[in-house]
Coordinates of C-alpha atoms in Angstrom, one line a residue:
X1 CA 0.0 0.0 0.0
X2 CA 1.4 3.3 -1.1
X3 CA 0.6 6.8 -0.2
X4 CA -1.5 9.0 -3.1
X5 CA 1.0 11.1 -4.5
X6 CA 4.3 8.5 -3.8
X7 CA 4.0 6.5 -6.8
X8 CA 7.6 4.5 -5.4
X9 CA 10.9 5.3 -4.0
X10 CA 13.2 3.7 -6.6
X11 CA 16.3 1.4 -5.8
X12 CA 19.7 2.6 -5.0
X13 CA 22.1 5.6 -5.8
X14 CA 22.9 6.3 -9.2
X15 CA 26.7 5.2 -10.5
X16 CA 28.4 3.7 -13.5
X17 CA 28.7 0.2 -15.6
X18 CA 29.1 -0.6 -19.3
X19 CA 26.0 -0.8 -21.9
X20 CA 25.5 -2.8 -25.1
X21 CA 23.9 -1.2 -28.3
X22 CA 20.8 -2.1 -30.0
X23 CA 21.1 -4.4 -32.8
X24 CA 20.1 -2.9 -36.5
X25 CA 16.9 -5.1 -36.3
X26 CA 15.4 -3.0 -33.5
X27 CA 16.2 -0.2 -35.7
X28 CA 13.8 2.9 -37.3
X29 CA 14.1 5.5 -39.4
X30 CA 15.7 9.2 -38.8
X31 CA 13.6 11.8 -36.1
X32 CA 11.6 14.5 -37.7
X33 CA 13.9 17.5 -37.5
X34 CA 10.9 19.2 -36.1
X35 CA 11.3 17.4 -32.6
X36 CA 15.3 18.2 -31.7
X37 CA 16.7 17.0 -28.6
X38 CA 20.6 16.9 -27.7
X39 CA 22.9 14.6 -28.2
X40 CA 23.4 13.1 -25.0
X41 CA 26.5 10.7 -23.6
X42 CA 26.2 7.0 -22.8
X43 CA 24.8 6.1 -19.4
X44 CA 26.8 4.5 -17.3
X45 CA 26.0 1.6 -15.1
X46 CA 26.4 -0.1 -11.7
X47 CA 24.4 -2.9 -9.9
X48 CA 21.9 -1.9 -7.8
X49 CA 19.8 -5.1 -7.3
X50 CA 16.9 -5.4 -4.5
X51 CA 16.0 -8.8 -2.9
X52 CA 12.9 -8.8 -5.6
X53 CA 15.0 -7.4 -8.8
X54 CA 18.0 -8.8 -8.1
X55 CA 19.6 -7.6 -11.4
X56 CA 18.7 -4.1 -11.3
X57 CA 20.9 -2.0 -12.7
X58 CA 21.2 2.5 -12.6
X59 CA 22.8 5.5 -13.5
X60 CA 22.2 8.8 -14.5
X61 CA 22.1 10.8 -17.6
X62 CA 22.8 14.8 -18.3
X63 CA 19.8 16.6 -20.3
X64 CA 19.6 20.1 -21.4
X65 CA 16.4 22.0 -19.4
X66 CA 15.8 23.3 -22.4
X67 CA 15.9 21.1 -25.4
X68 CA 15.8 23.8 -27.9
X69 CA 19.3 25.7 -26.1
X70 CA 21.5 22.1 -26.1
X71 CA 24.3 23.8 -25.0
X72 CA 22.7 25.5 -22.0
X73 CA 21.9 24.2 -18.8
X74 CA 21.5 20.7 -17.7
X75 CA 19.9 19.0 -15.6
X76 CA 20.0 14.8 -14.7
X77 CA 17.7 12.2 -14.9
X78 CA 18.0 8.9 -12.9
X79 CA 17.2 5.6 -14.3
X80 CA 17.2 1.9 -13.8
X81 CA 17.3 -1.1 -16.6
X82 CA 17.1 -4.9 -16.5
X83 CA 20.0 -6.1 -19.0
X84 CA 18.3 -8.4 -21.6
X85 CA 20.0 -11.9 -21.0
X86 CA 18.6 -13.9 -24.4
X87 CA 21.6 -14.8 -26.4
X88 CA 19.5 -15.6 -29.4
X89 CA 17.1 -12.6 -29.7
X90 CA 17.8 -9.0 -28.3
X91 CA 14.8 -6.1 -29.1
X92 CA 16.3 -3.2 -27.9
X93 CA 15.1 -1.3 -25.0
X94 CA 11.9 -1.1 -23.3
X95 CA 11.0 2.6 -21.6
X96 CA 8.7 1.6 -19.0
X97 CA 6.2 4.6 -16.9
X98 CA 3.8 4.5 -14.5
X99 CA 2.0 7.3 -14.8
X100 CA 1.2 10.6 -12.8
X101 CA 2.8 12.6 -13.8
X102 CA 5.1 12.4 -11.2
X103 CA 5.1 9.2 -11.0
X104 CA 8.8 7.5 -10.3
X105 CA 9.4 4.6 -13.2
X106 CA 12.7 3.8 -11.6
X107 CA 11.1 0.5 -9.7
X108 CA 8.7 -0.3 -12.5
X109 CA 11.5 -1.7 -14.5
X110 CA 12.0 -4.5 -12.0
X111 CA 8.3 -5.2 -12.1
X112 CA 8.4 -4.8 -15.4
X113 CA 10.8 -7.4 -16.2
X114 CA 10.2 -10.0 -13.3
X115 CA 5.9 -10.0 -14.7
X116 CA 6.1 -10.7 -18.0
X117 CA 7.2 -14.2 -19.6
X118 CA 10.9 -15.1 -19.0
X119 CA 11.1 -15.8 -23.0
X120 CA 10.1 -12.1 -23.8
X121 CA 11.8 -10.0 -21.1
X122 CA 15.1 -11.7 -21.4
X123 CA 14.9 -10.0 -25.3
X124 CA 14.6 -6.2 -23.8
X125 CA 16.5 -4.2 -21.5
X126 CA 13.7 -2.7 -19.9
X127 CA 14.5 0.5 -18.9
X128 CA 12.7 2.7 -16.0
X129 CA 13.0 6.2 -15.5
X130 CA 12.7 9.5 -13.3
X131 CA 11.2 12.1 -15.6
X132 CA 12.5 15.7 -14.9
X133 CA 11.4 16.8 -11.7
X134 CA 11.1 13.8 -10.0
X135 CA 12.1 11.5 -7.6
X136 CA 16.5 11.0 -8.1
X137 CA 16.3 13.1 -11.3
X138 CA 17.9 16.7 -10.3
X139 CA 16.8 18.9 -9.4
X140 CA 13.6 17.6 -7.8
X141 CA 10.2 19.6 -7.4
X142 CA 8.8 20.7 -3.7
X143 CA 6.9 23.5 -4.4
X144 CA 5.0 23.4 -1.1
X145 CA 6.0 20.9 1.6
X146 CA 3.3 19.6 4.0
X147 CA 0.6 21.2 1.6
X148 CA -1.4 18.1 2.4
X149 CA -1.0 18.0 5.9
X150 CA -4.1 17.1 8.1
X151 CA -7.0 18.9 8.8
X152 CA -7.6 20.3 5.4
X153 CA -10.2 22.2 5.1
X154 CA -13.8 20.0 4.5
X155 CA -13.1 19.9 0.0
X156 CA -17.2 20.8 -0.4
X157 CA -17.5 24.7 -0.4
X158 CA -20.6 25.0 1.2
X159 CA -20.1 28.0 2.8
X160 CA -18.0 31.3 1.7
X161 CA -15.1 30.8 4.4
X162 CA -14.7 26.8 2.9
X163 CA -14.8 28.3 -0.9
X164 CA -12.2 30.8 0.5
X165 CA -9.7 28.7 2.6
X166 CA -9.3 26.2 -0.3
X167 CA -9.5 28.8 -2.8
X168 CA -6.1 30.3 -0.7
X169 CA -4.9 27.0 -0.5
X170 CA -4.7 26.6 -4.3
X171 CA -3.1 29.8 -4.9
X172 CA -0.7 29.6 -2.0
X173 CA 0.6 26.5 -3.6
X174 CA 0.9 28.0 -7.6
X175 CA 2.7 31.1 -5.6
X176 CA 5.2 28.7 -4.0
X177 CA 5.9 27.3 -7.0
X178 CA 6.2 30.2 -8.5
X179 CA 8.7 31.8 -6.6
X180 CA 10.4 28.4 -5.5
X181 CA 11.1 27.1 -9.3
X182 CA 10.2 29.7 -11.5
X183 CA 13.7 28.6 -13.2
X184 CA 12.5 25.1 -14.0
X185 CA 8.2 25.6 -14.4
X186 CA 8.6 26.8 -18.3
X187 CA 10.5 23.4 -19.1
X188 CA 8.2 20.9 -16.5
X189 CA 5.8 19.4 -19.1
X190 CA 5.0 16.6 -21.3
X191 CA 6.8 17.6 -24.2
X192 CA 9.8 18.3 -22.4
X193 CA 9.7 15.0 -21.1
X194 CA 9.2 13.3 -24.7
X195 CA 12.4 14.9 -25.4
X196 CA 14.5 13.4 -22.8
X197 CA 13.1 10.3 -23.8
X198 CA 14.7 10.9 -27.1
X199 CA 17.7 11.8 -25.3
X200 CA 17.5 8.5 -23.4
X201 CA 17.2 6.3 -26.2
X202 CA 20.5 8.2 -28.1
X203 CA 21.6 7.7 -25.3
X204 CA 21.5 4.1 -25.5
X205 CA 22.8 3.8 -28.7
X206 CA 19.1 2.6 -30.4
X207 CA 17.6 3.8 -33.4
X208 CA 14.2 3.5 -32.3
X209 CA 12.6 2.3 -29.2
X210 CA 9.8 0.3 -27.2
X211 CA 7.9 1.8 -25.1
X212 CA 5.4 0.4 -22.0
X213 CA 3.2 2.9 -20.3
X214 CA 0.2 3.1 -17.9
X215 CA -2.1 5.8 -17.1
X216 CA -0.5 9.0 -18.2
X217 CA 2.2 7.5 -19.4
X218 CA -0.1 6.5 -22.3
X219 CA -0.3 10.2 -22.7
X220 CA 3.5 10.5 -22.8
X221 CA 3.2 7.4 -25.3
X222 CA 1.3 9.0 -27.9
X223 CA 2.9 12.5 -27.7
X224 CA 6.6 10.2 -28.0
X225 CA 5.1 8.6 -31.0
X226 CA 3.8 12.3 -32.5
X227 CA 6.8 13.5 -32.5
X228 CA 9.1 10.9 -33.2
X229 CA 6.9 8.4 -35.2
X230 CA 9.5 6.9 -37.3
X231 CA 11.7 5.9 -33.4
X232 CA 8.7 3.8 -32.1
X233 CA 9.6 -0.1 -33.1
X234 CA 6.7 -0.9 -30.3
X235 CA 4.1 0.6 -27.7
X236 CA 1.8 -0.5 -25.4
X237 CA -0.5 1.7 -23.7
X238 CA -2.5 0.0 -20.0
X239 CA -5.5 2.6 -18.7
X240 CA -5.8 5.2 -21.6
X241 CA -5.9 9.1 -21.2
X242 CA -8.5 11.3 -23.4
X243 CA -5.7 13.0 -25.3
X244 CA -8.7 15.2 -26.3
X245 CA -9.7 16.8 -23.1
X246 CA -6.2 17.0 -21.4
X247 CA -6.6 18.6 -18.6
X248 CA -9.8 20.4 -17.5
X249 CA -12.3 18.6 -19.5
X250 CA -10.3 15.0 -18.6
X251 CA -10.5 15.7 -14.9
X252 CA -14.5 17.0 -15.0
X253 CA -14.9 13.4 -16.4
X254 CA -13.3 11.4 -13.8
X255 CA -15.2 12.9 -11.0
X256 CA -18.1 10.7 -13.1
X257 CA -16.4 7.5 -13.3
X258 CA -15.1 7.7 -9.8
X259 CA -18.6 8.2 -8.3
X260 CA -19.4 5.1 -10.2
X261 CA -16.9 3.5 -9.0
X262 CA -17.4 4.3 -5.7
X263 CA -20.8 3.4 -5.7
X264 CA -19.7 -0.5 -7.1
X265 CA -17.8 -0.2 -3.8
X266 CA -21.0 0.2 -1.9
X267 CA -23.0 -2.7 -3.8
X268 CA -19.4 -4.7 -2.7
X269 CA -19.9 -4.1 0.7
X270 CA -23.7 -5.0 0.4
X271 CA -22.9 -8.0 -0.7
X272 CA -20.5 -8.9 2.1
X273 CA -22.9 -8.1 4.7
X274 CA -22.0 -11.1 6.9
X275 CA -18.8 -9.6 7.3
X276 CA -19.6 -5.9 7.2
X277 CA -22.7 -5.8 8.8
X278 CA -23.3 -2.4 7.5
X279 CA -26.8 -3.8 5.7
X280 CA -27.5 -5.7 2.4
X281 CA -28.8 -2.0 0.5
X282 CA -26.4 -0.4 -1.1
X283 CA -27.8 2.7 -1.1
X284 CA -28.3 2.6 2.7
X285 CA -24.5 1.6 2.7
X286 CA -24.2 5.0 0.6
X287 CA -25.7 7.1 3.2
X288 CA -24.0 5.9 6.0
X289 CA -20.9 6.6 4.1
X290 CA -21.8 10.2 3.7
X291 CA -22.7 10.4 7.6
X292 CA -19.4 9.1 8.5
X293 CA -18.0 12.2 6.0
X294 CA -20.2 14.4 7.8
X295 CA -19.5 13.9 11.6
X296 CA -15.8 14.0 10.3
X297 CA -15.9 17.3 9.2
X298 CA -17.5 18.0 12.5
X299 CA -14.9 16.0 14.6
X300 CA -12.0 14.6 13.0
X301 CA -10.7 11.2 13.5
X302 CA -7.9 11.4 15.8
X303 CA -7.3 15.4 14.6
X304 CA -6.1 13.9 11.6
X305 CA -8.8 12.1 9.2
X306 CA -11.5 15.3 9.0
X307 CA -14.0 15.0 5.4
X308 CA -11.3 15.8 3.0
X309 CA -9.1 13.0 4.6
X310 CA -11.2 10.7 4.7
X311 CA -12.3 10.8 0.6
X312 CA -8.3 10.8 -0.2
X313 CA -8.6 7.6 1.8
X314 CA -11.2 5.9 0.1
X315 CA -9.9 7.4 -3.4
X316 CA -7.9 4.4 -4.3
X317 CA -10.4 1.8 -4.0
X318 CA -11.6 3.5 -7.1
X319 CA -8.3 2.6 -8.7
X320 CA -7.9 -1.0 -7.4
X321 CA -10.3 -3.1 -6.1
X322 CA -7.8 -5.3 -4.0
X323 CA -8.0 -1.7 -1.5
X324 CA -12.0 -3.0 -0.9
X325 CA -11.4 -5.3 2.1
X326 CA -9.2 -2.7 3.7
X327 CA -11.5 -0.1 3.3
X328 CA -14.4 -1.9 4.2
X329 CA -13.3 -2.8 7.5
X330 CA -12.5 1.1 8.7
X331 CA -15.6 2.1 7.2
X332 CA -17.5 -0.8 9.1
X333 CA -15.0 -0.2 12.9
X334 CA -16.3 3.2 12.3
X335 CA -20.3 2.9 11.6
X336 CA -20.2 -0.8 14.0
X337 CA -17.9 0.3 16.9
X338 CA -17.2 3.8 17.2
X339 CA -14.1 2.8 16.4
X340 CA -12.2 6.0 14.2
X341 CA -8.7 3.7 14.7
X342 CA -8.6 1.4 11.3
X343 CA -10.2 4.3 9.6
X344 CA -6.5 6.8 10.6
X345 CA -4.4 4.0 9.4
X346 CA -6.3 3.7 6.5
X347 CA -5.8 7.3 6.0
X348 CA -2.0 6.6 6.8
X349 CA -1.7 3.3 4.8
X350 CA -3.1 5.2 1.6
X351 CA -3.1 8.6 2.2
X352 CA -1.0 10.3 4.0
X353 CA 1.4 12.4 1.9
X354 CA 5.2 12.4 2.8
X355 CA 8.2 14.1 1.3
X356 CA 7.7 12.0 -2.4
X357 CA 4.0 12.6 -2.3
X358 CA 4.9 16.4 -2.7
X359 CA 7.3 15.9 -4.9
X360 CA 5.1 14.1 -6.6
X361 CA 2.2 16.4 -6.4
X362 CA 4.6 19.4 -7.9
X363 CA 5.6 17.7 -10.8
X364 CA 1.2 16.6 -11.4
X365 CA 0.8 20.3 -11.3
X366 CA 3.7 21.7 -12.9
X367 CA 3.1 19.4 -16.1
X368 CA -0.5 19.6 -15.9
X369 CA -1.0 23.5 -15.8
X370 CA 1.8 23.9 -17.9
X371 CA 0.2 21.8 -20.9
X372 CA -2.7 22.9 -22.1
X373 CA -5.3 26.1 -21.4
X374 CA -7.2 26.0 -17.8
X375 CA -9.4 28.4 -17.1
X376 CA -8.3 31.7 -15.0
X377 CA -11.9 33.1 -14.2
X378 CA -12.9 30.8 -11.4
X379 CA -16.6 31.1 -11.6
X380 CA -15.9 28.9 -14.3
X381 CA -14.7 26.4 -12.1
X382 CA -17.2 27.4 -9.3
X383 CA -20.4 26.3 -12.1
X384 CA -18.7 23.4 -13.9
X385 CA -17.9 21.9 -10.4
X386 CA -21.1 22.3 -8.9
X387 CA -23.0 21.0 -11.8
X388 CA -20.9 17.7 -11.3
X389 CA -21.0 17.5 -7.8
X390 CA -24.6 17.5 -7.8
X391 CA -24.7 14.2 -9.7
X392 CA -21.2 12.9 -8.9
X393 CA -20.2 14.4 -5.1
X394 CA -18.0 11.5 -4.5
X395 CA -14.6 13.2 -5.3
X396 CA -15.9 16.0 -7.4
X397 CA -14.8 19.2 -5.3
X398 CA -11.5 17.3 -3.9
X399 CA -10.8 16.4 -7.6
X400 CA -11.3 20.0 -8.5
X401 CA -9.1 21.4 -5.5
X402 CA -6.1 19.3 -6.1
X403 CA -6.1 20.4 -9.8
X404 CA -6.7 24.6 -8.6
X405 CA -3.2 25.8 -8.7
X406 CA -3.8 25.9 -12.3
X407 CA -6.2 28.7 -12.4
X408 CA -3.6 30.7 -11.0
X409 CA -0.4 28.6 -12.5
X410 CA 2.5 31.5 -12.8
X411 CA 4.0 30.3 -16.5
X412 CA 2.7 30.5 -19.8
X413 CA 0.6 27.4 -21.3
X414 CA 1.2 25.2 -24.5
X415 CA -1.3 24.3 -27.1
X416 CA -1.9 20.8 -26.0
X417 CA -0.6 18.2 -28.6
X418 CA -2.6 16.7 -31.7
X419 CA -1.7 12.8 -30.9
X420 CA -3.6 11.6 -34.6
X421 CA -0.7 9.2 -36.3
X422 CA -1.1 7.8 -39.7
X423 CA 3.3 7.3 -39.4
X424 CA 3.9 5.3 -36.3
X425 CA 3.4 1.3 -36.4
X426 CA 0.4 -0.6 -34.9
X427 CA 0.1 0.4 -30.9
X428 CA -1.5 -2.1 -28.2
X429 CA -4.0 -0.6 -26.6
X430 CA -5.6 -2.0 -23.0
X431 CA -8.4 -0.7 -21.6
X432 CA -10.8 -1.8 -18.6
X433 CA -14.3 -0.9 -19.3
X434 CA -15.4 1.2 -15.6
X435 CA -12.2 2.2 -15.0
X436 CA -12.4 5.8 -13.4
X437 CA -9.1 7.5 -13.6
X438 CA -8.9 7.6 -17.3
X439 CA -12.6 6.3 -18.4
X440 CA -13.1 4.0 -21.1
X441 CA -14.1 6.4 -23.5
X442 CA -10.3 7.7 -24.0
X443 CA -9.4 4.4 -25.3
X444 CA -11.8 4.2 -27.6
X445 CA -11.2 8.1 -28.9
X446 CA -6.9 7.0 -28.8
X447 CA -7.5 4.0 -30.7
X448 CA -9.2 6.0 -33.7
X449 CA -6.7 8.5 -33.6
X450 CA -3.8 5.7 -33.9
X451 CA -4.2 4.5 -37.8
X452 CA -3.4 0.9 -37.0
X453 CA -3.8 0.4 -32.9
X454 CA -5.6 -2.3 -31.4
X455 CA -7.8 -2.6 -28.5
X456 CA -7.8 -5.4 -26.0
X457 CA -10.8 -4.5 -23.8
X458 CA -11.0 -5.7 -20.2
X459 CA -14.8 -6.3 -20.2
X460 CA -16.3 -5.5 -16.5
X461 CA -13.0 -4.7 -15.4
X462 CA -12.5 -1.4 -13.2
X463 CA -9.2 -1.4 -12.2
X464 CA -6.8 1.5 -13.5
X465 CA -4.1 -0.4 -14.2
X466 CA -4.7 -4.1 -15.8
X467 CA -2.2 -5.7 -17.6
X468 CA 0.8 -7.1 -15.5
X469 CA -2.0 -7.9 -12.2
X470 CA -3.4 -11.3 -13.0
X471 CA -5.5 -11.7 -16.0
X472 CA -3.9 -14.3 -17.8
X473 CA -6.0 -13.4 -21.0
X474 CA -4.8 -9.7 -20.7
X475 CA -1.2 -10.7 -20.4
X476 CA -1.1 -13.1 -23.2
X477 CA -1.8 -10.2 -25.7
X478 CA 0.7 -7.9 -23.8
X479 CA 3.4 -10.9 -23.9
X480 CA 2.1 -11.6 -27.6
X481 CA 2.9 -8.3 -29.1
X482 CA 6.4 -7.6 -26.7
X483 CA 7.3 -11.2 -28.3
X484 CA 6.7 -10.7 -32.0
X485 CA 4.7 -7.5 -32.7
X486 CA 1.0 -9.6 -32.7
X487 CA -1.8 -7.6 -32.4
X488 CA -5.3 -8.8 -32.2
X489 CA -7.7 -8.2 -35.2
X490 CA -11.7 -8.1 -34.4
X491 CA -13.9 -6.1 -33.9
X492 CA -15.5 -2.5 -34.6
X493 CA -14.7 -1.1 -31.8
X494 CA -12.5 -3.7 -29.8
X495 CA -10.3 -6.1 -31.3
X496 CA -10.3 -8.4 -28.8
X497 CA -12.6 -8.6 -24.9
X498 CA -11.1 -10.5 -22.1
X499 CA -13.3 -10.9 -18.9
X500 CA -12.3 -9.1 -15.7
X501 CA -10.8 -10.9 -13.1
X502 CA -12.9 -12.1 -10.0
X503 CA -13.9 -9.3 -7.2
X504 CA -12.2 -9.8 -4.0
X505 CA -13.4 -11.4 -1.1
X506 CA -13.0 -9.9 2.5
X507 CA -9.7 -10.5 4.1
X508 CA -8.3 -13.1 5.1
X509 CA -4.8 -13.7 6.9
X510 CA -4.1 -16.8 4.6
X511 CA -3.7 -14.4 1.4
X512 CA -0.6 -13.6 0.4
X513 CA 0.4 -10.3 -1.7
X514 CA -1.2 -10.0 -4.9
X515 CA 1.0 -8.7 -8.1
X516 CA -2.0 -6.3 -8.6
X517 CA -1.3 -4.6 -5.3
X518 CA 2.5 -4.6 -6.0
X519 CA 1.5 -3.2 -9.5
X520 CA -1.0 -0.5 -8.0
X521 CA 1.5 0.2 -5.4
X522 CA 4.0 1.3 -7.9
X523 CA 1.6 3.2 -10.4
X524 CA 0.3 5.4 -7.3
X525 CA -3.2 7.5 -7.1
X526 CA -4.1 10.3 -8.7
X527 CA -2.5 9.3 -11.8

């Protein structure tokens, strides 16, 4: 279990080693001189292993902030790689990221490479990495530490002085930023970040790469495979963002999907009421939920879990359903047994925001606001918000807060970028039908927009985050494409359906850890 905002800490301290090139057979044509990026030196490598990725390897790797100034300053990113160890076939690298942004991929290349077949990730050296800003890349973001800290004000703006202490909140945090990084904020953004991936793979001596992303690293997928069409030999995108409504008009739509979702939650807990005891209606279950928000915001748990607290705790289960039996149980102690003590660790086990999380949280914001137009007027905000919340008030208003600095973001914005690709080869596309953080709907937009993709639809499925996590039928077509470039054919809208995996059942001391919750544990909330 991970905290929102910390998508992972990564392995060790970056150093030096030796790195073999990419064979002409993973090979592409030359980058559009529209997208430049420096040349950049050769990593080099030392061992860093972990008990679980034994033969983890890092370093580090000099970028230019700005890409269009090569010769100005630089600034490092750290990253991690499994060596390939097939001495028959090698297929070049594999740039792995979990999302955010902010999210750290250094870990994610261990997972990476110890989850799929032996026979296909001994061909790769799969290849994690720190995007600028975060985590061991340097410099690292902190706009605002402890901006999260406990009791925040209650996230619904029912009254002025709410609407006005998170409205100060927001800006506080786009001031600190401003003043704090105002060197760095122009250059913190997803095309910045597609350009020391570039940088990466010249540094690793490919012509062309592969490249394995969930969440909003499907985002940084597409905009890679934009600019640099002819240097994508493969791509696989898990948990698809809208790339046409990035970033207002994608966040207004996930307050939606997550009310959904939370609301499956409830019919979960309903039908567990031998364990739960919290009543076999879910929309009783519902309501009791919302009274437990309310005498929160009245009296929070243990001065630290007040109403704002306690939906960042509950947040995740939209993103994994293994967080259900956790969840349950606090929300049962608490409604049951006056007990408020499994509900703080809850809040602790998946909440709780520590030096990462704001590292994390700068680099959302600073990429986010810095991508594409938000609005500036915020009775804007104040109507769009409202109109959701009165059919979606799950996360609605928190949604809306953490996403606030925008309005008042000190830097310039881009346009965002038009993703439609006639040029790059067939993408893998994997999409869970009620996931909430990027709903189904983007997938199905990305895939028309990618002459070529395929889409393998997790049917049922509401987890953010699928392949890699246990569904064998899921994994198959990852492993199938990684292995020989096989994509599934079907279809009008999907090309292939696999059925979700089984809900989970309350817990039980005999379970051991799932891969999904190692997975979700590296990919991290909010992204």
């Amino acid at each position: 279990m991970k905290n929102r905002a910390a998508a992972l800490c990564g392995a060790a301290a970056v150093m030096a080693g030796m790195l073999t090139a990419v064979p002409a057979d993973a090979s592409a044509g030359p980058a559009p001189r529209t997208a430049r990026t420096a040349d950049a030196a050769k990593p080099a490598w030392k061992k860093c292993g972990t008990s679980k990725y034994p033969t983890l390897q890092c370093a580090s790797l000099k970028v230019p902030l700005d890409h269009a100034n090569p010769r100005g300053r630089l600034i490092t990113l750290a990253l991690t790689r499994v060596p390939h160890t097939s001495k028959k076939a090698y297929q070049g690298p594999l740039l792995v990221n979990p999302g955010g942004p902010g999210g750290s991929g250094r870990s994610l290349a261990g997972f990476v490479a110890a989850s799929l077949p032996k026979a296909v990730a001994s061909q790769y050296d799969v290849v994690g990495f720190d995007p600028r800003g975060v985590g061991a890349s340097k410099p690292a973001l902190n706009c605002r530490p402890g901006h999260f800290s406990p009791v925040r004000p209650d996230s619904v703006p029912s009254t002025p002085a709410l609407a006005r202490a998170n409205l100060d909140r927001a800006r506080a945090f786009a001031e600190a930023c401003g003043r704090k990084h105002r060197d760095l904020l122009p250059y913190i953004d997803t095309v910045d970040a597609v350009r020391d991936m570039d940088a990466i793979r010249r540094a690793l001596g490919a012509r062309s790469i592969n490249y394995f992303g969930y969440s909003y690293g499907t985002y940084l997928g597409a905009v890679y495979a934009k600019l640099y069409p002819d240097r994508v030999r493969r791509m696989a995108l898990d948990s698809v963002v809208d790339p046409t409504g990035v970033w207002y008009e994608d966040n207004l739509a996930q307050d939606h999907a997550f009310n959904s979702r939370h609301r499956a939650f409830m019919a979960w807990v309903a039908r567990h009421d031998r364990t739960y005891r919290l009543g076999t209606d879910p929309e009783r279950i519902e309501a009791a939920w919302y009274a437990m928000r309310a005498a929160l915001a009245k009296k929070p748990a243990d001065k630290t879990v007040g109403a704002s607290e306690l939906e960042d705790t509950f947040m995740p289960g939209g993103y994994y359903n293994g967080y259900w039996p956790h969840l349950a149980e606090a929300f049962a102690a608490f409604v049951n047994d006056k007990d408020d003590d499994p509900l703080v660790a809850a809040y602790r086990n998946f909440a709780a925001v520590d030096a990462s999380g704001d590292n994390g949280y700068s680099v959302y914001t600073s990429v986010q606001c810095r991508d594409a137009d938000w609005p500036r007027d915020w009775n804007r905000w104040r109507r769009d918000n409202w109109a959701v919340h009165e059919k979606s008030p799950f996360m609605t208003w928190n949604n809306a807060w953490y996403n606030a600095p925008c309005a008042f973001w000190p830097t310039d914005t881009l346009e965002p970028v038009d993703v439609s690709n006639h040029s790059v080869p067939p993408v893998l596309l994997l999409q869970a039908t009620d996931d909430a953080a990027t709903p189904y709907e983007g997938a199905v937009t990305l895939h028309h927009l990618l002459a070529g993709s395929a889409l393998v639809v997790e049917e049922g499925g509401g987890n953010h985050g699928i392949t890699l996590s246990g569904n064998a039928c899921l994994d198959k077509h990852l492993a199938a494409y990684l292995g020989s470039g096989k994509v599934p054919r079907g279809g009008a809208e999907a090309d292939a359906v696999c059925g979700a995996r089984p809900e989970p059942k309350p817990l039980s001391t005999k379970a051991p850890a799932s891969r999904g919750a190692t997975l979700h544990g590296l990919l991290g909330f909010r992204g």
